[in-house]
Structures are given as structure tokens and as C-alpha cells.
């Protein structure tokens, strides 16, 4: 009788483990870009694990901005965390069935594996990056897939150049192309910027003045951007971009979009925290190279969203409309409450899309967010809608309690100043899930 009860317990535990492991494989498949395995409930990591529902942890194992080498990669990837929970589940089942001492020892060793497996996974992922970058011709689709979940900071400059199409995939051509592009930028500086105002039109003078006013206002809470040399570099980059793109010219908000590029490409030449960087310590030829890379990468980024910054900015208005429809589909109570209070999405989401959320999150998270942006490539404008929806609905419970005026104030000063990578990964996780659910079925979002 005892043997039959023990057998039934083992069968039940085996069934639970089998169901758990199947869910594990489904979620792993989701994050590897394969088919979407039905509904996945995403909650914070601190939530208890229910055997019948696999809850996604709050990060994808992204590689943090503070990393500088293989030994400083993130402690665990999304899959490592799932494996950790799987091992803990096995440990729990073993203790409940009171198996033999040898089984307990085996289970204990299994629980200790995640820290080793985490390092192994990080090393394996780094090896994949290294393998792709060392190829004679980089396969951009593979690089995008790897980059979506975050890029090691010391590889980020080269990978961003590749993802944006500024540096060619062929390694034999890369150095020559970059050298020529940097010289082209210097020619533009001499032709358009280093001239007297008498040689400019009134429109160009006004545009340069507006840029000069906006540069000191750019990322005001980061002291690095208050340096005179940094502001002068931003001014040159933005003015030359505006002169060479007369269809839009300079639009406020583009100044924010140049900042991630400046920080990433400068990181190749300086060490330590951004708070201690001094751009004036660099020789002029390095500063010119950094500016050139920023200019060309900003140009490549904006080439994919030109109508976001032309007259009346129709591209952004289109994204705001799509966001409204998506929120209505995902969270009807929030959508209805906002409509009843008379809050228009344009009142807060226009800035989100105009600055690509740079003003809404701490600056130290921006480059991680932009890893995903650049990995999306031409699909970025569509994916931005899902990121914005996920970002907004982070505070769905708060919004339901607020009236019109309170919502306006809340959405203009969102409580993100203490955010870490885990909150950002949650936003990206939900965006990925909703994109998989709705993007291939646009009729679901029709009014």
C-alpha cells in the first residue's frame, strides 16, 4: 500500500515537472524569436512560482551598461532564471516526497548549478557575439537577434555602426568606408558650420540659434552634457544634419536622439563613469571622429522615420493613433477611463515618440533600450507603439484612480527616476508579447 502511494506521488510529481518543463521550453522559444506559445503571464520576479502557470522573470539577461568585459556580464540571462526556477521546483518536489539521501544530495547539487550555468550562458552568448563580429562578412540578421536582449558595452560602438548600416558588413571594406565617411563629415563642418553668419540665410541663422538654445537643455540631469565641448559637438552634429535634410530641418527632440550616440562612441576613448568624463581632454581628431560617427548614425536612424520630423510630424501622429487603439484592445478599463476624463493621447505620447522615451527614463538605461531599438531595424516605428503601450500600462492601476488634471501631471513626471534594468526589461517583455499577439492581426486594432 505504501509502495502504491509512493508510486502515485512520484507520478504526480513527474507530471508537474513535465508540465513545468514544457512551459519552460515554450518561454525559451518565445525569447529566441520562435512561435508565440499562447498566453504568458509576466509578473515581477518576487512573485511565487505557480506550477500551473509559468511566470516570466523581470529580465532577459541583458548586458548592463556598466559592463566592460566578459567577467562583468549580467549575472544571469532570462533562460538562466527559468532554469534556476526549474531546479528549485525539482528541489521542492524532492523534499516533499522525502526521497533517499542520495537523491537529496543530487537535488542539492542541481540547485547550486544556476550560478555556474549563468556564467556558462554569458560566456556562450559572448562567444556568439565574437563569432559574428569576427566573420569576414557579418550576418546582420544573426547580429540583430543577439543584440535585441542587450549588447556588452565594450562591443556596443561597433555593433551599433553595423546595425545602422553605417559600417559595412564586409570587414575588408569597413575601415576604408569609415575613414571616408569621417572625412566627408569634416568637409561638411568646413562648408556649413565654420563660416560667418553673413554667408548663411536668415532661416539658417534662426535654426542655428534654436539649436544653440536647445543644446544646454539636453539631458540636464547628467553633468556630462553640461560641458561646453559636449554642447558644441552636439551643436555641430545637429546643425549639419538639419542643413543636409531640408525637408524637415531641425526639430526640437532630435537633440535628444543624438545623445546616446555621443555617449556610446565616446566610450571607446574614455574610461570610468560618465560623471567623470571630460571631452575636452581628447585631441581634436578623436572628437571629430566621434562627431562624424554620431552624425552618420543619427542620419541612418532618422532615414527610417523621415515623416516623424517633417511638417506637422504625420509619422508621430500616426503612431499616437495606433497606440490609442492598442491600449483600447489590451486594457479597456484604462482606455475608457482616459476617454471619460477627456485625456488625449497626443497630450503625453507625442513627446514619447518624438524623443523615443529618452526623457522618460533614467539616462543610464537609454543605451540598453536603444540596443533593442537598433536591433529592430526597419521595423522600429511599428515596435515603438508596443513599447509605448507597455510603458503606459506599467501604471494602469495608478491611472484608474486619477482625474484629468492628475493624469496629465502624472504622465508628465512619471516615477521612473529609481528604475533599474529590471523595470526596463519588464517593459520590453510585455512589448514583445503584445507585438507577437497583435502585429500579424492588424484587424484586431481596427476602430
GROMACS .gro file of C-alpha atoms in nm:
model
  447
    1UNK     CA    1   0.000   0.000   0.000
    2UNK     CA    2   0.284   0.236   0.088
    3UNK     CA    3   0.456   0.145  -0.237
    4UNK     CA    4   0.139   0.228  -0.440
    5UNK     CA    5   0.102   0.566  -0.265
    6UNK     CA    6   0.469   0.644  -0.328
    7UNK     CA    7   0.428   0.549  -0.695
    8UNK     CA    8   0.126   0.778  -0.728
    9UNK     CA    9   0.317   1.063  -0.564
   10UNK     CA   10   0.608   1.013  -0.799
   11UNK     CA   11   0.373   1.005  -1.100
   12UNK     CA   12   0.206   1.327  -0.983
   13UNK     CA   13   0.541   1.499  -0.932
   14UNK     CA   14   0.663   1.375  -1.267
   15UNK     CA   15   0.350   1.521  -1.430
   16UNK     CA   16   0.406   1.859  -1.260
   17UNK     CA   17   0.770   1.862  -1.363
   18UNK     CA   18   0.680   1.764  -1.718
   19UNK     CA   19   0.422   2.045  -1.742
   20UNK     CA   20   0.669   2.292  -1.589
   21UNK     CA   21   0.948   2.191  -1.826
   22UNK     CA   22   0.717   2.218  -2.127
   23UNK     CA   23   0.625   2.572  -2.023
   24UNK     CA   24   0.994   2.643  -1.973
   25UNK     CA   25   1.070   2.531  -2.328
   26UNK     CA   26   0.780   2.740  -2.464
   27UNK     CA   27   0.901   3.059  -2.294
   28UNK     CA   28   1.258   2.993  -2.403
   29UNK     CA   29   1.128   2.955  -2.757
   30UNK     CA   30   0.942   3.285  -2.725
   31UNK     CA   31   1.259   3.475  -2.638
   32UNK     CA   32   1.458   3.308  -2.913
   33UNK     CA   33   1.222   3.459  -3.167
   34UNK     CA   34   1.026   3.145  -3.248
   35UNK     CA   35   0.649   3.100  -3.243
   36UNK     CA   36   0.448   3.261  -2.966
   37UNK     CA   37   0.339   2.985  -2.724
   38UNK     CA   38  -0.001   3.117  -2.621
   39UNK     CA   39  -0.054   3.346  -2.326
   40UNK     CA   40   0.240   3.408  -2.095
   41UNK     CA   41   0.167   3.591  -1.772
   42UNK     CA   42   0.452   3.825  -1.689
   43UNK     CA   43   0.494   3.932  -1.327
   44UNK     CA   44   0.778   4.052  -1.112
   45UNK     CA   45   1.047   3.805  -1.009
   46UNK     CA   46   0.949   3.825  -0.643
   47UNK     CA   47   0.612   3.660  -0.715
   48UNK     CA   48   0.587   3.295  -0.609
   49UNK     CA   49   0.601   3.035  -0.882
   50UNK     CA   50   0.278   2.851  -0.951
   51UNK     CA   51   0.322   2.510  -1.109
   52UNK     CA   52   0.032   2.558  -1.346
   53UNK     CA   53   0.139   2.898  -1.478
   54UNK     CA   54   0.490   2.991  -1.583
   55UNK     CA   55   0.559   3.350  -1.486
   56UNK     CA   56   0.828   3.528  -1.675
   57UNK     CA   57   1.107   3.688  -1.475
   58UNK     CA   58   1.177   4.055  -1.499
   59UNK     CA   59   1.481   4.047  -1.720
   60UNK     CA   60   1.611   3.891  -2.037
   61UNK     CA   61   1.966   3.863  -1.918
   62UNK     CA   62   2.059   4.182  -2.087
   63UNK     CA   63   2.415   4.303  -2.069
   64UNK     CA   64   2.430   4.605  -1.849
   65UNK     CA   65   2.571   4.943  -1.942
   66UNK     CA   66   2.828   4.920  -1.664
   67UNK     CA   67   2.989   4.613  -1.816
   68UNK     CA   68   3.329   4.640  -1.970
   69UNK     CA   69   3.426   4.282  -2.037
   70UNK     CA   70   3.331   3.915  -2.024
   71UNK     CA   71   3.379   3.895  -1.649
   72UNK     CA   72   3.130   4.178  -1.598
   73UNK     CA   73   2.839   4.042  -1.799
   74UNK     CA   74   2.499   4.031  -1.632
   75UNK     CA   75   2.474   3.767  -1.362
   76UNK     CA   76   2.202   3.568  -1.539
   77UNK     CA   77   2.003   3.558  -1.855
   78UNK     CA   78   1.629   3.511  -1.888
   79UNK     CA   79   1.681   3.143  -1.965
   80UNK     CA   80   1.917   3.105  -1.667
   81UNK     CA   81   1.650   3.243  -1.435
   82UNK     CA   82   1.396   3.000  -1.578
   83UNK     CA   83   1.645   2.715  -1.533
   84UNK     CA   84   1.706   2.831  -1.177
   85UNK     CA   85   1.334   2.818  -1.103
   86UNK     CA   86   1.314   2.478  -1.268
   87UNK     CA   87   1.591   2.347  -1.045
   88UNK     CA   88   1.424   2.495  -0.737
   89UNK     CA   89   1.099   2.325  -0.837
   90UNK     CA   90   1.280   1.992  -0.861
   91UNK     CA   91   1.431   2.053  -0.517
   92UNK     CA   92   1.088   2.125  -0.371
   93UNK     CA   93   0.937   1.809  -0.519
   94UNK     CA   94   1.225   1.603  -0.386
   95UNK     CA   95   1.183   1.730  -0.032
   96UNK     CA   96   0.808   1.671  -0.040
   97UNK     CA   97   0.848   1.307  -0.137
   98UNK     CA   98   1.127   1.254   0.122
   99UNK     CA   99   1.344   1.058  -0.116
  100UNK     CA  100   1.665   0.884  -0.018
  101UNK     CA  101   1.977   1.069   0.096
  102UNK     CA  102   2.146   1.018  -0.240
  103UNK     CA  103   1.855   1.180  -0.420
  104UNK     CA  104   1.863   1.471  -0.176
  105UNK     CA  105   2.231   1.522  -0.241
  106UNK     CA  106   2.169   1.512  -0.616
  107UNK     CA  107   1.892   1.768  -0.583
  108UNK     CA  108   2.113   1.994  -0.372
  109UNK     CA  109   2.380   1.990  -0.642
  110UNK     CA  110   2.115   2.073  -0.901
  111UNK     CA  111   2.008   2.381  -0.702
  112UNK     CA  112   2.366   2.503  -0.694
  113UNK     CA  113   2.406   2.479  -1.072
  114UNK     CA  114   2.245   2.809  -1.185
  115UNK     CA  115   2.541   3.026  -1.081
  116UNK     CA  116   2.771   2.804  -1.287
  117UNK     CA  117   2.520   2.778  -1.569
  118UNK     CA  118   2.471   3.153  -1.563
  119UNK     CA  119   2.839   3.218  -1.623
  120UNK     CA  120   2.845   2.949  -1.891
  121UNK     CA  121   2.547   3.105  -2.067
  122UNK     CA  122   2.701   3.453  -2.051
  123UNK     CA  123   3.025   3.318  -2.192
  124UNK     CA  124   2.840   3.131  -2.464
  125UNK     CA  125   2.648   3.444  -2.558
  126UNK     CA  126   2.966   3.648  -2.566
  127UNK     CA  127   3.125   3.385  -2.787
  128UNK     CA  128   2.831   3.419  -3.028
  129UNK     CA  129   2.885   3.794  -3.048
  130UNK     CA  130   3.257   3.743  -3.102
  131UNK     CA  131   3.197   3.479  -3.368
  132UNK     CA  132   2.958   3.703  -3.563
  133UNK     CA  133   3.186   4.006  -3.543
  134UNK     CA  134   3.496   3.813  -3.645
  135UNK     CA  135   3.340   3.679  -3.966
  136UNK     CA  136   3.461   3.825  -4.296
  137UNK     CA  137   3.102   3.931  -4.361
  138UNK     CA  138   2.874   3.988  -4.064
  139UNK     CA  139   2.528   3.833  -4.100
  140UNK     CA  140   2.315   4.120  -3.978
  141UNK     CA  141   2.005   3.913  -3.901
  142UNK     CA  142   2.201   3.698  -3.657
  143UNK     CA  143   2.356   4.008  -3.506
  144UNK     CA  144   2.011   4.166  -3.462
  145UNK     CA  145   1.883   3.855  -3.289
  146UNK     CA  146   2.174   3.858  -3.046
  147UNK     CA  147   2.153   4.233  -2.987
  148UNK     CA  148   1.783   4.251  -2.907
  149UNK     CA  149   1.841   4.138  -2.547
  150UNK     CA  150   2.131   4.375  -2.489
  151UNK     CA  151   2.488   4.428  -2.606
  152UNK     CA  152   2.807   4.424  -2.395
  153UNK     CA  153   2.907   4.787  -2.352
  154UNK     CA  154   3.256   4.740  -2.495
  155UNK     CA  155   3.110   4.585  -2.814
  156UNK     CA  156   2.826   4.836  -2.847
  157UNK     CA  157   3.001   5.102  -3.062
  158UNK     CA  158   3.100   4.856  -3.337
  159UNK     CA  159   2.767   4.673  -3.326
  160UNK     CA  160   2.562   4.993  -3.345
  161UNK     CA  161   2.758   5.103  -3.652
  162UNK     CA  162   2.681   4.768  -3.816
  163UNK     CA  163   2.313   4.754  -3.718
  164UNK     CA  164   2.253   5.103  -3.858
  165UNK     CA  165   2.427   5.027  -4.186
  166UNK     CA  166   2.691   5.293  -4.126
  167UNK     CA  167   2.973   5.037  -4.119
  168UNK     CA  168   2.954   4.776  -4.398
  169UNK     CA  169   2.914   4.408  -4.301
  170UNK     CA  170   3.225   4.320  -4.503
  171UNK     CA  171   3.528   4.359  -4.277
  172UNK     CA  172   3.765   4.422  -4.569
  173UNK     CA  173   3.575   4.737  -4.664
  174UNK     CA  174   3.488   4.860  -4.315
  175UNK     CA  175   3.793   5.066  -4.224
  176UNK     CA  176   3.805   5.240  -4.561
  177UNK     CA  177   3.436   5.327  -4.558
  178UNK     CA  178   3.451   5.471  -4.206
  179UNK     CA  179   3.760   5.676  -4.290
  180UNK     CA  180   3.590   5.823  -4.596
  181UNK     CA  181   3.268   5.899  -4.408
  182UNK     CA  182   3.458   6.076  -4.132
  183UNK     CA  183   3.639   6.290  -4.389
  184UNK     CA  184   3.304   6.371  -4.553
  185UNK     CA  185   3.177   6.495  -4.217
  186UNK     CA  186   3.482   6.719  -4.175
  187UNK     CA  187   3.415   6.865  -4.520
  188UNK     CA  188   3.057   6.939  -4.413
  189UNK     CA  189   3.179   7.115  -4.097
  190UNK     CA  190   3.406   7.337  -4.305
  191UNK     CA  191   3.138   7.404  -4.567
  192UNK     CA  192   2.833   7.464  -4.347
  193UNK     CA  193   2.940   7.531  -3.987
  194UNK     CA  194   3.277   7.705  -3.987
  195UNK     CA  195   3.154   8.008  -4.180
  196UNK     CA  196   3.039   8.359  -4.097
  197UNK     CA  197   2.671   8.435  -4.043
  198UNK     CA  198   2.682   8.664  -4.345
  199UNK     CA  199   2.715   8.352  -4.558
  200UNK     CA  200   2.402   8.195  -4.408
  201UNK     CA  201   2.040   8.259  -4.494
  202UNK     CA  202   1.809   8.407  -4.229
  203UNK     CA  203   1.644   8.067  -4.194
  204UNK     CA  204   1.981   7.901  -4.129
  205UNK     CA  205   2.076   8.166  -3.873
  206UNK     CA  206   1.749   8.115  -3.685
  207UNK     CA  207   1.792   7.738  -3.696
  208UNK     CA  208   2.145   7.759  -3.558
  209UNK     CA  209   2.026   7.987  -3.279
  210UNK     CA  210   1.749   7.745  -3.185
  211UNK     CA  211   1.997   7.457  -3.174
  212UNK     CA  212   2.232   7.667  -2.957
  213UNK     CA  213   1.943   7.728  -2.716
  214UNK     CA  214   1.839   7.361  -2.704
  215UNK     CA  215   2.183   7.204  -2.653
  216UNK     CA  216   2.225   7.327  -2.290
  217UNK     CA  217   1.876   7.192  -2.216
  218UNK     CA  218   1.964   6.843  -2.341
  219UNK     CA  219   1.968   6.577  -2.067
  220UNK     CA  220   2.000   6.846  -1.797
  221UNK     CA  221   2.027   6.596  -1.511
  222UNK     CA  222   2.354   6.446  -1.645
  223UNK     CA  223   2.650   6.673  -1.577
  224UNK     CA  224   2.844   6.540  -1.875
  225UNK     CA  225   2.606   6.715  -2.114
  226UNK     CA  226   2.666   7.049  -1.942
  227UNK     CA  227   3.027   7.058  -2.061
  228UNK     CA  228   3.090   7.333  -2.320
  229UNK     CA  229   3.276   7.094  -2.553
  230UNK     CA  230   2.990   6.843  -2.544
  231UNK     CA  231   2.733   7.112  -2.625
  232UNK     CA  232   2.949   7.244  -2.909
  233UNK     CA  233   2.978   6.895  -3.057
  234UNK     CA  234   2.601   6.847  -3.034
  235UNK     CA  235   2.550   7.183  -3.200
  236UNK     CA  236   2.771   7.091  -3.495
  237UNK     CA  237   2.611   6.750  -3.541
  238UNK     CA  238   2.255   6.885  -3.529
  239UNK     CA  239   2.318   7.186  -3.749
  240UNK     CA  240   2.487   6.986  -4.024
  241UNK     CA  241   2.212   6.724  -4.010
  242UNK     CA  242   1.946   6.995  -4.042
  243UNK     CA  243   2.124   7.167  -4.333
  244UNK     CA  244   2.153   6.839  -4.521
  245UNK     CA  245   1.790   6.742  -4.454
  246UNK     CA  246   1.595   7.049  -4.563
  247UNK     CA  247   1.263   6.860  -4.583
  248UNK     CA  248   1.246   6.865  -4.206
  249UNK     CA  249   1.527   7.090  -4.089
  250UNK     CA  250   1.592   7.096  -3.717
  251UNK     CA  251   1.302   6.984  -3.497
  252UNK     CA  252   1.316   7.001  -3.119
  253UNK     CA  253   1.361   6.649  -2.989
  254UNK     CA  254   1.624   6.550  -3.242
  255UNK     CA  255   1.880   6.690  -2.998
  256UNK     CA  256   1.782   6.411  -2.757
  257UNK     CA  257   1.827   6.146  -3.025
  258UNK     CA  258   2.193   6.240  -3.074
  259UNK     CA  259   2.286   6.183  -2.709
  260UNK     CA  260   2.301   5.801  -2.699
  261UNK     CA  261   2.533   5.800  -3.000
  262UNK     CA  262   2.761   6.059  -2.841
  263UNK     CA  263   2.793   5.859  -2.520
  264UNK     CA  264   2.845   5.524  -2.692
  265UNK     CA  265   3.109   5.641  -2.939
  266UNK     CA  266   3.287   5.847  -2.676
  267UNK     CA  267   3.307   5.536  -2.455
  268UNK     CA  268   3.570   5.396  -2.691
  269UNK     CA  269   3.811   5.670  -2.583
  270UNK     CA  270   3.741   5.722  -2.212
  271UNK     CA  271   3.707   5.503  -1.904
  272UNK     CA  272   3.510   5.506  -1.583
  273UNK     CA  273   3.176   5.664  -1.505
  274UNK     CA  274   3.015   5.915  -1.740
  275UNK     CA  275   3.016   6.160  -1.448
  276UNK     CA  276   3.395   6.171  -1.470
  277UNK     CA  277   3.428   6.202  -1.847
  278UNK     CA  278   3.591   6.517  -1.982
  279UNK     CA  279   3.552   6.556  -2.356
  280UNK     CA  280   3.796   6.848  -2.361
  281UNK     CA  281   4.076   6.608  -2.264
  282UNK     CA  282   4.054   6.436  -2.602
  283UNK     CA  283   4.254   6.552  -2.905
  284UNK     CA  284   4.055   6.730  -3.176
  285UNK     CA  285   4.093   6.447  -3.429
  286UNK     CA  286   3.926   6.200  -3.192
  287UNK     CA  287   3.645   6.444  -3.120
  288UNK     CA  288   3.592   6.489  -3.494
  289UNK     CA  289   3.574   6.112  -3.541
  290UNK     CA  290   3.321   6.078  -3.258
  291UNK     CA  291   3.108   6.357  -3.405
  292UNK     CA  292   3.123   6.201  -3.750
  293UNK     CA  293   3.004   5.864  -3.619
  294UNK     CA  294   2.723   6.036  -3.428
  295UNK     CA  295   2.619   6.234  -3.735
  296UNK     CA  296   2.608   5.938  -3.972
  297UNK     CA  297   2.433   5.707  -3.725
  298UNK     CA  298   2.175   5.975  -3.642
  299UNK     CA  299   2.116   6.015  -4.015
  300UNK     CA  300   2.071   5.640  -4.062
  301UNK     CA  301   1.828   5.622  -3.770
  302UNK     CA  302   1.615   5.912  -3.894
  303UNK     CA  303   1.615   5.785  -4.253
  304UNK     CA  304   1.376   5.514  -4.131
  305UNK     CA  305   1.133   5.764  -3.978
  306UNK     CA  306   1.154   6.070  -4.200
  307UNK     CA  307   0.790   6.170  -4.170
  308UNK     CA  308   0.826   6.186  -3.792
  309UNK     CA  309   1.001   6.520  -3.829
  310UNK     CA  310   0.858   6.677  -4.144
  311UNK     CA  311   0.586   6.945  -4.132
  312UNK     CA  312   0.308   6.855  -3.882
  313UNK     CA  313   0.503   6.536  -3.800
  314UNK     CA  314   0.246   6.297  -3.952
  315UNK     CA  315   0.451   5.989  -3.866
  316UNK     CA  316   0.430   6.059  -3.496
  317UNK     CA  317   0.059   6.138  -3.516
  318UNK     CA  318   0.008   5.801  -3.685
  319UNK     CA  319   0.194   5.623  -3.403
  320UNK     CA  320  -0.012   5.803  -3.139
  321UNK     CA  321  -0.333   5.687  -3.307
  322UNK     CA  322  -0.206   5.328  -3.319
  323UNK     CA  323  -0.111   5.349  -2.953
  324UNK     CA  324  -0.461   5.459  -2.859
  325UNK     CA  325  -0.613   5.164  -3.045
  326UNK     CA  326  -0.366   4.917  -2.896
  327UNK     CA  327  -0.431   5.035  -2.539
  328UNK     CA  328  -0.806   5.009  -2.603
  329UNK     CA  329  -0.755   4.647  -2.710
  330UNK     CA  330  -0.520   4.549  -2.427
  331UNK     CA  331  -0.668   4.736  -2.129
  332UNK     CA  332  -1.018   4.862  -2.197
  333UNK     CA  333  -1.079   4.995  -1.842
  334UNK     CA  334  -0.777   5.228  -1.867
  335UNK     CA  335  -0.871   5.331  -2.221
  336UNK     CA  336  -1.231   5.405  -2.115
  337UNK     CA  337  -1.120   5.599  -1.805
  338UNK     CA  338  -0.883   5.817  -2.006
  339UNK     CA  339  -1.155   5.885  -2.262
  340UNK     CA  340  -1.413   5.969  -1.994
  341UNK     CA  341  -1.168   6.214  -1.834
  342UNK     CA  342  -1.106   6.378  -2.172
  343UNK     CA  343  -0.735   6.294  -2.185
  344UNK     CA  344  -0.598   6.278  -2.539
  345UNK     CA  345  -0.304   6.051  -2.613
  346UNK     CA  346  -0.136   6.334  -2.802
  347UNK     CA  347  -0.103   6.522  -2.475
  348UNK     CA  348   0.160   6.282  -2.344
  349UNK     CA  349   0.253   6.027  -2.613
  350UNK     CA  350   0.369   6.282  -2.870
  351UNK     CA  351   0.678   6.358  -2.660
  352UNK     CA  352   0.738   5.987  -2.604
  353UNK     CA  353   0.760   5.918  -2.976
  354UNK     CA  354   0.933   6.246  -3.060
  355UNK     CA  355   1.221   6.170  -2.819
  356UNK     CA  356   1.196   5.788  -2.826
  357UNK     CA  357   1.135   5.783  -2.448
  358UNK     CA  358   1.476   5.932  -2.368
  359UNK     CA  359   1.318   6.197  -2.145
  360UNK     CA  360   1.100   5.945  -1.963
  361UNK     CA  361   1.362   5.706  -1.818
  362UNK     CA  362   1.695   5.748  -1.637
  363UNK     CA  363   1.971   5.814  -1.886
  364UNK     CA  364   2.179   5.515  -1.774
  365UNK     CA  365   1.904   5.288  -1.915
  366UNK     CA  366   1.885   5.458  -2.254
  367UNK     CA  367   2.164   5.272  -2.430
  368UNK     CA  368   2.015   4.936  -2.323
  369UNK     CA  369   1.679   5.043  -2.463
  370UNK     CA  370   1.846   5.151  -2.784
  371UNK     CA  371   2.008   4.810  -2.827
  372UNK     CA  372   1.656   4.682  -2.884
  373UNK     CA  373   1.560   4.981  -3.099
  374UNK     CA  374   1.851   4.929  -3.336
  375UNK     CA  375   1.805   4.551  -3.341
  376UNK     CA  376   1.451   4.608  -3.471
  377UNK     CA  377   1.589   4.784  -3.779
  378UNK     CA  378   1.326   4.898  -4.028
  379UNK     CA  379   1.051   4.756  -3.805
  380UNK     CA  380   1.132   5.001  -3.525
  381UNK     CA  381   0.848   5.252  -3.587
  382UNK     CA  382   0.587   4.976  -3.553
  383UNK     CA  383   0.752   4.825  -3.247
  384UNK     CA  384   0.767   5.166  -3.078
  385UNK     CA  385   0.388   5.152  -3.043
  386UNK     CA  386   0.410   4.832  -2.838
  387UNK     CA  387   0.691   4.968  -2.621
  388UNK     CA  388   0.485   5.283  -2.553
  389UNK     CA  389   0.178   5.074  -2.466
  390UNK     CA  390   0.380   4.860  -2.227
  391UNK     CA  391   0.535   5.170  -2.076
  392UNK     CA  392   0.197   5.339  -2.023
  393UNK     CA  393   0.024   5.033  -1.879
  394UNK     CA  394   0.301   4.988  -1.623
  395UNK     CA  395   0.091   5.239  -1.427
  396UNK     CA  396  -0.258   5.116  -1.522
  397UNK     CA  397  -0.368   5.083  -1.158
  398UNK     CA  398  -0.250   5.436  -1.080
  399UNK     CA  399  -0.419   5.588  -1.383
  400UNK     CA  400  -0.759   5.445  -1.292
  401UNK     CA  401  -0.753   5.645  -0.968
  402UNK     CA  402  -0.667   5.982  -1.126
  403UNK     CA  403  -0.879   6.256  -1.277
  404UNK     CA  404  -0.782   6.454  -1.588
  405UNK     CA  405  -0.551   6.706  -1.423
  406UNK     CA  406  -0.384   6.444  -1.205
  407UNK     CA  407  -0.326   6.217  -1.504
  408UNK     CA  408  -0.166   6.498  -1.704
  409UNK     CA  409   0.072   6.578  -1.418
  410UNK     CA  410   0.146   6.212  -1.353
  411UNK     CA  411   0.226   6.130  -1.717
  412UNK     CA  412   0.447   6.436  -1.750
  413UNK     CA  413   0.651   6.338  -1.442
  414UNK     CA  414   0.649   5.960  -1.434
  415UNK     CA  415   0.812   5.797  -1.128
  416UNK     CA  416   1.095   5.630  -1.317
  417UNK     CA  417   1.391   5.803  -1.150
  418UNK     CA  418   1.466   5.491  -0.942
  419UNK     CA  419   1.420   5.247  -1.227
  420UNK     CA  420   1.682   4.979  -1.283
  421UNK     CA  421   1.731   4.738  -1.572
  422UNK     CA  422   1.467   4.501  -1.434
  423UNK     CA  423   1.184   4.753  -1.485
  424UNK     CA  424   1.303   4.828  -1.838
  425UNK     CA  425   1.320   4.457  -1.918
  426UNK     CA  426   0.962   4.418  -1.799
  427UNK     CA  427   0.853   4.690  -2.042
  428UNK     CA  428   1.035   4.521  -2.328
  429UNK     CA  429   0.899   4.177  -2.234
  430UNK     CA  430   0.538   4.294  -2.246
  431UNK     CA  431   0.602   4.482  -2.570
  432UNK     CA  432   0.744   4.167  -2.728
  433UNK     CA  433   0.446   3.961  -2.615
  434UNK     CA  434   0.186   4.208  -2.739
  435UNK     CA  435   0.370   4.255  -3.068
  436UNK     CA  436   0.358   3.878  -3.122
  437UNK     CA  437  -0.014   3.875  -3.043
  438UNK     CA  438  -0.136   4.173  -3.243
  439UNK     CA  439   0.111   4.275  -3.512
  440UNK     CA  440   0.020   3.992  -3.751
  441UNK     CA  441  -0.352   4.061  -3.697
  442UNK     CA  442  -0.398   4.434  -3.760
  443UNK     CA  443  -0.774   4.390  -3.795
  444UNK     CA  444  -0.789   4.342  -3.417
  445UNK     CA  445  -0.678   4.705  -3.381
  446UNK     CA  446  -0.927   4.850  -3.631
  447UNK     CA  447  -1.161   5.109  -3.490
   0.00000   0.00000   0.00000
